[in-house]
PDB file of C-alpha atoms in Angstrom:
ATOM      1  CA  MET A   1      -6.750   1.480  21.380  1.00  0.00           C
ATOM      2  CA  LEU A   2      -3.903   1.229  19.056  1.00  0.00           C
ATOM      3  CA  LEU A   3      -1.529   0.595  21.716  1.00  0.00           C
ATOM      4  CA  GLU A   4      -3.815  -2.119  23.448  1.00  0.00           C
ATOM      5  CA  TYR A   5      -3.939  -3.957  19.777  1.00  0.00           C
ATOM      6  CA  LEU A   6      -0.180  -3.876  19.520  1.00  0.00           C
ATOM      7  CA  THR A   7       0.216  -4.834  22.991  1.00  0.00           C
ATOM      8  CA  GLU A   8      -1.978  -7.861  22.441  1.00  0.00           C
ATOM      9  CA  LEU A   9      -0.271  -8.392  19.093  1.00  0.00           C
ATOM     10  CA  LYS A  10       3.063  -8.573  20.401  1.00  0.00           C
ATOM     11  CA  ASN A  11       1.985 -10.827  23.169  1.00  0.00           C
ATOM     12  CA  SER A  12       0.917 -13.442  20.621  1.00  0.00           C
ATOM     13  CA  LEU A  13       4.404 -13.412  18.974  1.00  0.00           C
ATOM     14  CA  SER A  14       8.014 -14.149  19.978  1.00  0.00           C
ATOM     15  CA  GLU A  15      10.184 -10.757  20.043  1.00  0.00           C
ATOM     16  CA  ASP A  16      11.942 -11.647  16.826  1.00  0.00           C
ATOM     17  CA  ASP A  17       8.576 -12.475  15.024  1.00  0.00           C
ATOM     18  CA  PHE A  18       7.042  -9.557  16.302  1.00  0.00           C
ATOM     19  CA  TYR A  19       9.806  -7.182  15.087  1.00  0.00           C
ATOM     20  CA  ARG A  20       9.800  -9.034  11.649  1.00  0.00           C
ATOM     21  CA  PHE A  21       6.099  -8.446  11.415  1.00  0.00           C
ATOM     22  CA  MET A  22       6.224  -4.959  12.241  1.00  0.00           C
ATOM     23  CA  LYS A  23       9.442  -4.833   9.653  1.00  0.00           C
ATOM     24  CA  ASP A  24       6.891  -6.247   6.863  1.00  0.00           C
ATOM     25  CA  VAL A  25       4.190  -3.935   7.987  1.00  0.00           C
ATOM     26  CA  THR A  26       6.127  -0.994   7.657  1.00  0.00           C
ATOM     27  CA  ASN A  27       7.355  -1.944   4.470  1.00  0.00           C
ATOM     28  CA  ASP A  28       3.780  -2.543   3.131  1.00  0.00           C
ATOM     29  CA  ILE A  29       2.907   0.993   4.108  1.00  0.00           C
ATOM     30  CA  LYS A  30       6.001   2.567   2.872  1.00  0.00           C
ATOM     31  CA  VAL A  31       5.095   0.856  -0.959  1.00  0.00           C
ATOM     32  CA  ASN A  32       1.452   0.986  -0.814  1.00  0.00           C
ATOM     33  CA  ARG A  33       0.381   4.028   0.877  1.00  0.00           C
ATOM     34  CA  VAL A  34       3.563   6.428   1.436  1.00  0.00           C
ATOM     35  CA  ALA A  35       4.826   5.943  -2.194  1.00  0.00           C
ATOM     36  CA  PHE A  36       1.241   7.192  -3.444  1.00  0.00           C
ATOM     37  CA  ASN A  37       1.521   9.979  -0.901  1.00  0.00           C
ATOM     38  CA  LYS A  38      -1.602   8.454   1.025  1.00  0.00           C
ATOM     39  CA  LYS A  39      -2.131   8.759   4.876  1.00  0.00           C
ATOM     40  CA  THR A  40      -2.740   5.496   6.974  1.00  0.00           C
ATOM     41  CA  SER A  41      -5.377   5.701   9.775  1.00  0.00           C
ATOM     42  CA  GLN A  42      -5.574   3.590  12.716  1.00  0.00           C
ATOM     43  CA  ALA A  43      -8.139   1.156  11.437  1.00  0.00           C
ATOM     44  CA  GLU A  44      -6.050   1.117   8.133  1.00  0.00           C
ATOM     45  CA  PHE A  45      -3.062   0.171   9.795  1.00  0.00           C
ATOM     46  CA  LYS A  46      -4.700  -2.498  12.153  1.00  0.00           C
ATOM     47  CA  ASN A  47      -6.418  -3.900   8.711  1.00  0.00           C
ATOM     48  CA  ILE A  48      -3.243  -4.307   7.294  1.00  0.00           C
ATOM     49  CA  CYS A  49      -1.841  -5.785  10.395  1.00  0.00           C
ATOM     50  CA  GLU A  50      -4.679  -8.449  10.522  1.00  0.00           C
ATOM     51  CA  ILE A  51      -4.075  -9.040   6.573  1.00  0.00           C
ATOM     52  CA  LEU A  52      -0.535  -9.662   6.895  1.00  0.00           C
ATOM     53  CA  LYS A  53      -1.097 -11.878  10.141  1.00  0.00           C
ATOM     54  CA  GLY A  54      -3.316 -13.850   8.512  1.00  0.00           C
ATOM     55  CA  THR A  55      -0.738 -14.323   5.811  1.00  0.00           C
ATOM     56  CA  LEU A  56       2.229 -15.139   8.347  1.00  0.00           C
ATOM     57  CA  LEU A  57      -0.344 -17.961  10.062  1.00  0.00           C
ATOM     58  CA  ARG A  58      -0.645 -19.653   6.446  1.00  0.00           C
ATOM     59  CA  CYS A  59       2.693 -19.584   6.050  1.00  0.00           C
ATOM     60  CA  ASP A  60       3.445 -21.151   9.375  1.00  0.00           C
ATOM     61  CA  ASN A  61       0.896 -23.664   8.766  1.00  0.00           C
ATOM     62  CA  GLU A  62       2.237 -24.768   5.359  1.00  0.00           C
ATOM     63  CA  GLN A  63       5.705 -24.730   6.775  1.00  0.00           C
ATOM     64  CA  VAL A  64       4.410 -27.493   9.460  1.00  0.00           C
ATOM     65  CA  ILE A  65       2.405 -29.477   6.737  1.00  0.00           C
ATOM     66  CA  ASN A  66       5.804 -29.677   4.245  1.00  0.00           C
ATOM     67  CA  TYR A  67       7.679 -30.753   6.983  1.00  0.00           C
TER      68      TYR A  67
END
């Protein structure tokens, strides 16, 4: 289930974008969950990914509009 999600996510992004995206997800989890001694379930991991993916898409759209 999680592997399928990550494979689909990886296929939707360039290799560099995927690795940057995963670094952002990892940093988010470290700062907001590990620092407070909370575990991250698969569902929470996917939710964090979806939130950051939406942010990434909005940022990309704003860059296109601003040019």
